[in-house]
CSV table of C-alpha atoms and ligand atoms in Angstrom, one decimal:
chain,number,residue,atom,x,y,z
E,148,UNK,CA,105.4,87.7,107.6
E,149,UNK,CA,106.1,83.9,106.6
E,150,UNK,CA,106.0,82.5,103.2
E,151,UNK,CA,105.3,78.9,103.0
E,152,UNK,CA,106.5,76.9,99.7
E,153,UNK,CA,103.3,74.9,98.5
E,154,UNK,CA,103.5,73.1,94.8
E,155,UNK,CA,106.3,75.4,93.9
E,156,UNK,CA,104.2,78.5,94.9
E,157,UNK,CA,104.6,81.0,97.8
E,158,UNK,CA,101.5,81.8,99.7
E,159,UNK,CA,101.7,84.7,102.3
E,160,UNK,CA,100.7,83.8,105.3
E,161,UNK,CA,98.7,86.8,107.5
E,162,UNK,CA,99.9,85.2,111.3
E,163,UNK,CA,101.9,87.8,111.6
E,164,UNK,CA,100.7,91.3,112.2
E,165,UNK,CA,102.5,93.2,109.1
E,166,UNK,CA,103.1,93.0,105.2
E,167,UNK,CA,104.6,95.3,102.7
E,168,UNK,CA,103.8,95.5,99.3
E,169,UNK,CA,105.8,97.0,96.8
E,170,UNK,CA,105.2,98.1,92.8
E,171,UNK,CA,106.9,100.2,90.6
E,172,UNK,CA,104.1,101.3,87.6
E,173,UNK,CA,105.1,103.8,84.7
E,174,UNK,CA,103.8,107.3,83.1
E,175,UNK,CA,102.3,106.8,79.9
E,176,UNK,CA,101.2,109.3,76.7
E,177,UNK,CA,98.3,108.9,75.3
E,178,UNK,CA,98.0,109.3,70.8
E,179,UNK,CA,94.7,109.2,71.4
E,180,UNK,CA,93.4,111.6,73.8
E,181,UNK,CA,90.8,110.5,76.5
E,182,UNK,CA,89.0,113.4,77.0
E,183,UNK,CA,85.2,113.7,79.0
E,184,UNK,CA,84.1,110.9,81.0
E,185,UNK,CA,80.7,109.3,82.3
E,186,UNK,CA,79.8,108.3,85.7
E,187,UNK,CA,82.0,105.7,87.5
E,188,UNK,CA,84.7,106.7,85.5
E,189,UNK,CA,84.0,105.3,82.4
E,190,UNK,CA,85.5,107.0,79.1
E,191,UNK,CA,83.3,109.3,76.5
E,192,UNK,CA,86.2,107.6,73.7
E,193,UNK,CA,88.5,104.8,73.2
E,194,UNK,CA,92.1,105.9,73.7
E,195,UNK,CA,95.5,104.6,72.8
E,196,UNK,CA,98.9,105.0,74.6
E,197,UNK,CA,102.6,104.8,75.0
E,198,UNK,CA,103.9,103.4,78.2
E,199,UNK,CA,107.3,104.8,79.0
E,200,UNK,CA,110.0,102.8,80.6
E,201,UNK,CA,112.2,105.7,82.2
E,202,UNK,CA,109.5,108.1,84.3
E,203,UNK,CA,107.7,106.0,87.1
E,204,UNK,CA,106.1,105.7,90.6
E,205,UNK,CA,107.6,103.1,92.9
E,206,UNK,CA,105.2,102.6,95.7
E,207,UNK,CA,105.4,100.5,99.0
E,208,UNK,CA,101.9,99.6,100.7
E,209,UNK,CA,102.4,98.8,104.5
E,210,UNK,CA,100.0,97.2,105.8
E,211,UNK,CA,99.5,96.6,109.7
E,212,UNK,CA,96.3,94.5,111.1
E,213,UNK,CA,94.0,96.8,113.7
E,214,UNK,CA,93.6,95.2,117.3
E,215,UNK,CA,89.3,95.7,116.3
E,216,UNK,CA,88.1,96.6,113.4
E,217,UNK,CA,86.6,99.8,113.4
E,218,UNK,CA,84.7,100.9,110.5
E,219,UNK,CA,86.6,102.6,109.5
E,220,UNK,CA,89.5,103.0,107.0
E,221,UNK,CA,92.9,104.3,108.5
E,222,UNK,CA,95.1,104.8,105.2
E,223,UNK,CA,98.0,107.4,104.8
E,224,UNK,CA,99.4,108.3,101.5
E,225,UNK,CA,103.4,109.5,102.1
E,226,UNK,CA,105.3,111.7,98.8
E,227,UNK,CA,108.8,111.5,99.3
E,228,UNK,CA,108.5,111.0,103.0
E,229,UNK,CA,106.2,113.8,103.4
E,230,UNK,CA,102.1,113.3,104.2
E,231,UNK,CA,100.7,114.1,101.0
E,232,UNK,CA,97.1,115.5,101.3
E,233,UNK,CA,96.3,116.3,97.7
E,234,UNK,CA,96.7,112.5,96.1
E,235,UNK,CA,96.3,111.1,99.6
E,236,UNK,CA,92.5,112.5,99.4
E,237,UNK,CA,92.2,110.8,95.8
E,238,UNK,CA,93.5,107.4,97.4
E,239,UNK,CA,90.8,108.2,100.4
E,240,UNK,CA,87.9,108.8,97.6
E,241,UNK,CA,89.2,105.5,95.6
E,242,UNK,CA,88.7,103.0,98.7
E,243,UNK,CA,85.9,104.5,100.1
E,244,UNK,CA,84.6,102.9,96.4
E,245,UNK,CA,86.2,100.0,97.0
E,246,UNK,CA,85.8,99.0,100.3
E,247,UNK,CA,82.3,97.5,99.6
E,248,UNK,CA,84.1,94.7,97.5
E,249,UNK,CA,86.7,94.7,99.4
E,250,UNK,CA,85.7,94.9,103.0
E,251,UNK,CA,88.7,93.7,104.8
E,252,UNK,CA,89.8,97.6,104.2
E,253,UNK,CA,88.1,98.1,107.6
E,254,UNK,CA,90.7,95.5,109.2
E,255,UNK,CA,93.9,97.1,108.5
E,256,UNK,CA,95.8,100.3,108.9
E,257,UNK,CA,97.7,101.1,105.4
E,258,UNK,CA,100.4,103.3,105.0
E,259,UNK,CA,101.3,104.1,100.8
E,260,UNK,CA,105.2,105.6,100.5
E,261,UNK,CA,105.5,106.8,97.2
E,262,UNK,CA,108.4,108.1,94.9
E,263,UNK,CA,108.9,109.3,91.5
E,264,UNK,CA,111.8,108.8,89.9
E,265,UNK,CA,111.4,111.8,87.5
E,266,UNK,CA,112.5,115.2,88.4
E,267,UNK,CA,109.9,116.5,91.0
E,268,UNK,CA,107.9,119.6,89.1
E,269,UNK,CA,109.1,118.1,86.0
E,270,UNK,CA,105.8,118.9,84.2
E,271,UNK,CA,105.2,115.3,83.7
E,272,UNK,CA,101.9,114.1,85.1
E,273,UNK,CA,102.2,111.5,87.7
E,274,UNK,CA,98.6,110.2,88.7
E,275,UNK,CA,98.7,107.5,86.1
E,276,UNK,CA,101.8,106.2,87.7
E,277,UNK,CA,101.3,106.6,90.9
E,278,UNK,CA,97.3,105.7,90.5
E,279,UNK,CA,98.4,102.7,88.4
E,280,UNK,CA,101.0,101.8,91.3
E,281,UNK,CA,98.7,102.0,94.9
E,282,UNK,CA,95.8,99.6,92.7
E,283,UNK,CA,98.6,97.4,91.7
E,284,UNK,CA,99.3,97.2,95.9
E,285,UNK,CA,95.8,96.9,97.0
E,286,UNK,CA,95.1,93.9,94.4
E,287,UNK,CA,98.3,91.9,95.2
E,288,UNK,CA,96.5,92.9,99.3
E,289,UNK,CA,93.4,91.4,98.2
E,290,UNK,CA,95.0,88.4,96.6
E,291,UNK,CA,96.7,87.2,100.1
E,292,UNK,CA,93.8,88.5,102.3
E,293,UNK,CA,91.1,86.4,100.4
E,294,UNK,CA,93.6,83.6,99.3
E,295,UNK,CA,92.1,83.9,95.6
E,296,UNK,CA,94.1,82.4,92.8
E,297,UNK,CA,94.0,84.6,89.9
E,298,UNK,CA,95.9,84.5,86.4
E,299,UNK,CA,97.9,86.5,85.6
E,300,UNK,CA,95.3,87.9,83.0
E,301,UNK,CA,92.9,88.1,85.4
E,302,UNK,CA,95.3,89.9,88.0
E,303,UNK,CA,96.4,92.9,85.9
E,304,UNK,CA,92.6,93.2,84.5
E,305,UNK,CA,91.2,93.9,87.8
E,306,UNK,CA,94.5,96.2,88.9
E,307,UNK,CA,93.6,98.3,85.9
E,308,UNK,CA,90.2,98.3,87.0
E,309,UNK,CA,90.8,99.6,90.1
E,310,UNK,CA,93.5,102.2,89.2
E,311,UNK,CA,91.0,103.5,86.5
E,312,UNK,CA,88.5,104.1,89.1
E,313,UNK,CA,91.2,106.3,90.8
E,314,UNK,CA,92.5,108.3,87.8
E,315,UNK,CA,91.3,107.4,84.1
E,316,UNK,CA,94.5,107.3,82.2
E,317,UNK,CA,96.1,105.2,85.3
E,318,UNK,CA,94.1,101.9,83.5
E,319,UNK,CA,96.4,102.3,80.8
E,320,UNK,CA,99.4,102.1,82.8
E,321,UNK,CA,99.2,98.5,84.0
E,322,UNK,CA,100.9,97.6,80.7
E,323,UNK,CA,103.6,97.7,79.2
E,324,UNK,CA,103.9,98.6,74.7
E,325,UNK,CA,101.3,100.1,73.5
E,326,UNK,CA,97.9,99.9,75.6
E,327,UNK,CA,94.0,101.2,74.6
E,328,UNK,CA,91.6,101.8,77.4
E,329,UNK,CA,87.9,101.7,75.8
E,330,UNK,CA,85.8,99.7,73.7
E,331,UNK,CA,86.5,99.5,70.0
E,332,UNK,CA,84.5,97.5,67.9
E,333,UNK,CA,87.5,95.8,65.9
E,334,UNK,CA,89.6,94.9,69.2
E,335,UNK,CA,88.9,91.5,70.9
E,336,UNK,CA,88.6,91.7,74.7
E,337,UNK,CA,88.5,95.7,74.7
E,338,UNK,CA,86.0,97.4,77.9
E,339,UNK,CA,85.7,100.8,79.0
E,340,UNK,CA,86.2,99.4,82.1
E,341,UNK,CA,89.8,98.7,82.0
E,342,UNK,CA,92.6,98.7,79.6
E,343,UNK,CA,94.1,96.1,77.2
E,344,UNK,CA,98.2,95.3,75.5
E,345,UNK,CA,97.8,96.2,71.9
E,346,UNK,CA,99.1,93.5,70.1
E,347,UNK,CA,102.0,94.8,67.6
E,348,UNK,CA,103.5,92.8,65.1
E,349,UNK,CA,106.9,91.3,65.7
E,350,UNK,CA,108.7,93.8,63.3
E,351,UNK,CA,106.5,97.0,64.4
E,352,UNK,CA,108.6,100.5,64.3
E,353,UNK,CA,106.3,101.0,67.2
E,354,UNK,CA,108.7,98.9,69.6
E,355,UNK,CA,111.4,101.1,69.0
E,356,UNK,CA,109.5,104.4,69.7
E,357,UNK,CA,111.7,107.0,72.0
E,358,UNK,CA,110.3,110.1,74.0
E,359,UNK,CA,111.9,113.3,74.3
E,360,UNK,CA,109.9,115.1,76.8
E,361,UNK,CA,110.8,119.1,76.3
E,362,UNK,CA,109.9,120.6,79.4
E,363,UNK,CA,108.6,124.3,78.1
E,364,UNK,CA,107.3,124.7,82.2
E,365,UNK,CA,107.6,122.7,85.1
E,366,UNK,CA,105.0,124.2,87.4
E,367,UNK,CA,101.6,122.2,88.0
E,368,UNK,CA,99.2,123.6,85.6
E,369,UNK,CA,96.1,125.6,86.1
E,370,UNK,CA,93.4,123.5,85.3
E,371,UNK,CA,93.4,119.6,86.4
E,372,UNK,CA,92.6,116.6,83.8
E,373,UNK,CA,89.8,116.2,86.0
E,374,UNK,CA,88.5,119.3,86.1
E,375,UNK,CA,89.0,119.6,81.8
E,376,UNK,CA,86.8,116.3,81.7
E,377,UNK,CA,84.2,117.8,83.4
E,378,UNK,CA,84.1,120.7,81.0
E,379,UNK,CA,83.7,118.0,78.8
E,380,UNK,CA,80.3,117.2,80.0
E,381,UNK,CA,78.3,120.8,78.7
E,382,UNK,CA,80.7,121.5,76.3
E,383,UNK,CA,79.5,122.4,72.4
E,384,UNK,CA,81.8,120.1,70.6
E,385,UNK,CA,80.9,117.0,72.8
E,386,UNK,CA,79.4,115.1,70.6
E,387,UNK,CA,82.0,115.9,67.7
E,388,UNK,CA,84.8,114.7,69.9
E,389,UNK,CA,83.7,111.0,70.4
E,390,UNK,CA,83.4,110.6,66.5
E,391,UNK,CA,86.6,112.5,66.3
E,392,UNK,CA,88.5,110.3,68.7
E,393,UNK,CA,86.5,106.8,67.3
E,394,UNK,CA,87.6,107.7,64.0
E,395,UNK,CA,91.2,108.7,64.9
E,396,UNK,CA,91.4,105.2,66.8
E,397,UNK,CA,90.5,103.1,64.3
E,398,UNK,CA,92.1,105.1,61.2
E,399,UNK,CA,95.3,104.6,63.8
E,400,UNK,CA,94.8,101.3,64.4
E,401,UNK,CA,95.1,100.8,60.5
E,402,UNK,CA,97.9,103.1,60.1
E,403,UNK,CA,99.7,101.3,62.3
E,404,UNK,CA,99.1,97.7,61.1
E,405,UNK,CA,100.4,99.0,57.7
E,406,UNK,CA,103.2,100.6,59.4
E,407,UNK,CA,102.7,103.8,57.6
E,408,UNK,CA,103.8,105.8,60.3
E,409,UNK,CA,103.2,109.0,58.4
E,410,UNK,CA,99.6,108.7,58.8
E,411,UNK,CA,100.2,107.8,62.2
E,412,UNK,CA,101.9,111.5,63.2
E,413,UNK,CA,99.3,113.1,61.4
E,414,UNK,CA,96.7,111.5,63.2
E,415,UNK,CA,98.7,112.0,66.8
E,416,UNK,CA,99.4,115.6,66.0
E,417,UNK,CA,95.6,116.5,65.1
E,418,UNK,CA,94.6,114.5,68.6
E,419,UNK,CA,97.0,116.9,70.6
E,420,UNK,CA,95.8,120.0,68.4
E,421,UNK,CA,92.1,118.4,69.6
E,422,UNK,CA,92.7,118.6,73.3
E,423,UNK,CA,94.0,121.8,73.1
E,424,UNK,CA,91.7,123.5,70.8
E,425,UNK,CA,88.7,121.5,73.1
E,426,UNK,CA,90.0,123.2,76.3
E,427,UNK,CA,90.0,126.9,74.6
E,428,UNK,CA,86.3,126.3,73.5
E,429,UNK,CA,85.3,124.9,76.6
E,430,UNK,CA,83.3,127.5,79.2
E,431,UNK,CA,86.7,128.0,81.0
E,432,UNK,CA,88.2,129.5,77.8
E,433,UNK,CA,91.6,127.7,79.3
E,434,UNK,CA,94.9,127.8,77.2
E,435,UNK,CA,97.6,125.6,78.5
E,436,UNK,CA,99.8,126.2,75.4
E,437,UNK,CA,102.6,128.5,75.7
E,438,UNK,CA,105.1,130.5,73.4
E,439,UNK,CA,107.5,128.4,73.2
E,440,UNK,CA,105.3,125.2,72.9
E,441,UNK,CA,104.5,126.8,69.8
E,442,UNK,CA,108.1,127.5,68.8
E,443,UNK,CA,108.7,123.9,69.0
E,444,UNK,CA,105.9,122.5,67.1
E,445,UNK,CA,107.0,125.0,64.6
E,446,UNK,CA,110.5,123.2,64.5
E,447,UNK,CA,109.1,119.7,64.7
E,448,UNK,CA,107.1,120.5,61.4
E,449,UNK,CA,110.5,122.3,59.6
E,450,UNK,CA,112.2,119.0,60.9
E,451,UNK,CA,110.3,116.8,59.3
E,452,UNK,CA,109.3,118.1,56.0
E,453,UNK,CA,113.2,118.8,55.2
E,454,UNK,CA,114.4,115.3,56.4
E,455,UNK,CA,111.5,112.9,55.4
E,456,UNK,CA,111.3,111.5,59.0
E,457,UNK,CA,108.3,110.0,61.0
E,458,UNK,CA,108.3,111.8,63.9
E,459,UNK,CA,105.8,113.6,65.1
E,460,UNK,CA,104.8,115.7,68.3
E,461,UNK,CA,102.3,114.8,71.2
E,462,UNK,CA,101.4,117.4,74.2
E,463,UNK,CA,99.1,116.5,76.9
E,464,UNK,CA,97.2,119.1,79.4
E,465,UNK,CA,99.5,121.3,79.7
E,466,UNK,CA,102.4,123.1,77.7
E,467,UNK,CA,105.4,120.8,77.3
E,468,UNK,CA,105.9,118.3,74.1
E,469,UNK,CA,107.0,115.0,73.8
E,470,UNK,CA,108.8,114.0,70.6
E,471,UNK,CA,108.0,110.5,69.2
E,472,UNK,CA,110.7,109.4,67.5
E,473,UNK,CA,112.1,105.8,66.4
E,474,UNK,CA,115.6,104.2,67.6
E,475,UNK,CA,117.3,105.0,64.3
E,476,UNK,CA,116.6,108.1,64.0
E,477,UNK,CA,118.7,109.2,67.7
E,478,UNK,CA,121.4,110.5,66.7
E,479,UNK,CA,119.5,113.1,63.9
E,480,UNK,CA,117.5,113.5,66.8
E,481,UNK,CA,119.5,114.1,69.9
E,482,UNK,CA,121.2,117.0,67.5
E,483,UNK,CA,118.3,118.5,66.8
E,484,UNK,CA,117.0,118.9,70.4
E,485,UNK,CA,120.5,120.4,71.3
E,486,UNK,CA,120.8,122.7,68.2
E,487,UNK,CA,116.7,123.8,68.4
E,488,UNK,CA,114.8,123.1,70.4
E,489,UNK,CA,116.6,123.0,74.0
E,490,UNK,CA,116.3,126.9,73.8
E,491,UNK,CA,112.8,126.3,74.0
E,492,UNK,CA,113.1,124.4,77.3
E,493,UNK,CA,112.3,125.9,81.1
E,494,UNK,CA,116.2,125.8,82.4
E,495,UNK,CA,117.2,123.8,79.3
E,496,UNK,CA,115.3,120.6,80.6
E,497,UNK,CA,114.3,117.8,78.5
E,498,UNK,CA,113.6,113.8,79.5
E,499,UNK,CA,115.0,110.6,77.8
E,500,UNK,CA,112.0,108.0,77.8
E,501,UNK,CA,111.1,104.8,75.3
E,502,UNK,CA,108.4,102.8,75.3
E,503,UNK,CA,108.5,100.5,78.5
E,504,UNK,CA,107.5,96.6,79.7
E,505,UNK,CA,105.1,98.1,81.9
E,506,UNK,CA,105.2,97.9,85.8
E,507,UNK,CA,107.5,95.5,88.1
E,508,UNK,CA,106.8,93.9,91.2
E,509,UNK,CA,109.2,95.4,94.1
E,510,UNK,CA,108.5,92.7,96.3
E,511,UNK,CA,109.1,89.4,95.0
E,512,UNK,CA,108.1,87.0,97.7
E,513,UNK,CA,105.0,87.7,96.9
E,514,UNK,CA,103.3,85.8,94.8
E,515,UNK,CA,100.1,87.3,93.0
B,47,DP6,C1,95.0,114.7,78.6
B,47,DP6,O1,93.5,110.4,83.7
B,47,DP6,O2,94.5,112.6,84.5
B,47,DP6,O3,96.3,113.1,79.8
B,47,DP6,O4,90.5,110.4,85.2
B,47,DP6,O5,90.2,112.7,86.0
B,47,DP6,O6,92.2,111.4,86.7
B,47,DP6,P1,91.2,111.7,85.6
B,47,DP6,O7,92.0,112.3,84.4
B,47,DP6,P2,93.4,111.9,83.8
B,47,DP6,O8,93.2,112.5,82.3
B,47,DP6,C2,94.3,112.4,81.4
B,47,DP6,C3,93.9,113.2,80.2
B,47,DP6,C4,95.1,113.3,79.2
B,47,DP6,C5,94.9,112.4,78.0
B,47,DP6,C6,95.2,110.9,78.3
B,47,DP6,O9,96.1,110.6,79.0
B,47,DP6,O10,94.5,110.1,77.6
């Protein structure tokens, strides 16, 4: 591959026959749950997230022009160095999508090596990473295939696009801070096609927000996010849900432009309750939480009521917790986990994450 220095810029040149693309995108946990989706996609609610900094995919796209284009598209999707059929056939689904607006797919045999740098069967999802990660590849591909200029705005819009199309909550890892995928009425430039940076002001506790993932069970739950959407779509309390989750976005959006992060636990804790208590009413009658996720909640409440902090507990689809907590409160904190709540842990394994810039760009020479 050549790189040729016009007006201060590097523009990849395609002569030769191979390029490689690398991203590194983050995990991120939602306060406000997305939960049931329309066609294409698109969200039933608004949701709002935390993108971590410590737990992310780095992914390398190679990409190696065919001697004829064939029709067809020739993509592999490496795990650690190992094929990986399960998220290799969600990559498959994703450009089979794409390919009409992007049909240059056709030209070019792609090969996706992907990592995580959290502990394998940690418990912590990774299709938002690693979804958030291959669309991140494939628009910095499209850039240097079509030659079009795009800002940087406009770059990261599209990538979230894309990656949303692959997994929902991927959209929201494009960003770094705090990020809502979905239309709300009182935020500018929201879509439910993609996701946007919340803006916080420049003293906002948020910025110091820390994660304490407490891993209650590694292995890969029972039920998928996807499949739990779907339930969504006959479930009872549908309809409930999307006021629910609009009126726990906005009364969060307030809470936290008055910084009264008291409000804002109670809100996160009663979306987590939501999802859970949504799953165990759904026609699948599934329960994801477990004992000791339950032990720990318990604690998390004691915690709080006889020390005043704003912390406050999160759990997504399955049974482990992550404790949002704020820089000054880490060393209260940290003593905690070890004196309570590490018992509670599979193998006495917890995760240290903070909120996060969002993903990097692995391959510098290129410019997107
Ligand atoms: C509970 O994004 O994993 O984590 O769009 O089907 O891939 P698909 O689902 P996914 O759902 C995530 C659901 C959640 C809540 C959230 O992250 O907002």
């Amino acid at each position: 591959m050549r790189t040729e220095e016009i007006t201060g810029r590097k523009i990849v040149q395609l002569d030769e026959k191979s390029i490689k693309i690398g991203w590194s995108a983050p995990s991120n946990i939602a306060l406000i749950k997305y939960w049931g989706k329309r066609a294409n996609q698109l969200p039933d609610n608004g949701s709002m997230s935390i993108t971590l900094e410590n737990s992310s995919t780095t992914t390398y796209l190679f990409i190696r022009k065919k001697e004829k284009s064939d029709g067809e598209i020739g993509m592999k999707y490496y795990f650690h160095g190992t094929l990986n059929q399960k998220f290799g056939k969600k990559i498959d689904l994703l450009l089979s999508h794409l390919v009409t607006e992007m049909p240059f797919l056709y030209d070019y045999k792609l090969a996706f090596h992907s990592e995580n740098n959290f502990p394998h069967g940690a418990g912590i999802a990774s299709s938002a990473s690693s979804m958030a990660a291959a669309a991140l590849c494939l628009v910095t591909l499209e850039q240097i295939v079509t030659k079009r200029k795009r800002s940087k705005t406009e770059f990261f819009r599209r990538a979230s696009v894309i990656a949303r199309q692959g997994s929902g909550s991927a959209a929201r890892s494009i960003y770094g801070g705090i990020v809502t995928w979905g239309t709300v009425a009182s935020l500018e430039g929201t879509s439910d096609q993609y996701a946007t940076p919340f803006p916080l002001h420049e003293l906002s506790r948020l910025k110091q927000a820390r994660d304490i993932i407490l891993i209650v069970n590694a292995k890969e739950k029972q039920v998928s996010s996807s499949l739990g959407h779907a339930m969504m779509a006959a479930h009872p309390y549908r309809e409930g849900r999307k006021n629910q989750a609009t009126n726990n976005l906005s009364e969060l959006i307030k809470a936290i432009s008055e910084d009264n992060y008291h409000l804002v636990a109670k809100i996160a804790e009663n979306e987590a309750l939501s999802l859970h208590a949504l799953l165990m009413t759904s026609s699948s009658g599934t329960i994801l939480l477990q004992p000791n996720t339950l032990q720990i909640i318990e604690e998390i409440k004691k915690f709080r009521e006889s020390t005043g902090l704003d912390l406050f507990f999160t759990i997504d689809a399955g049974p482990n917790v992550h404790l949002i907590y704020f820089e000054d409160q880490r060393e209260m904190v940290l003593q905690f986990v070890k004196e309570k709540l590490i018992r509670y842990c599979e193998n006495e394994h917890w995760i240290d994450d903070k909120i996060g810039l969002g993903p990097k760009l692995l391959t510098p020479e290129l410019e997107f």
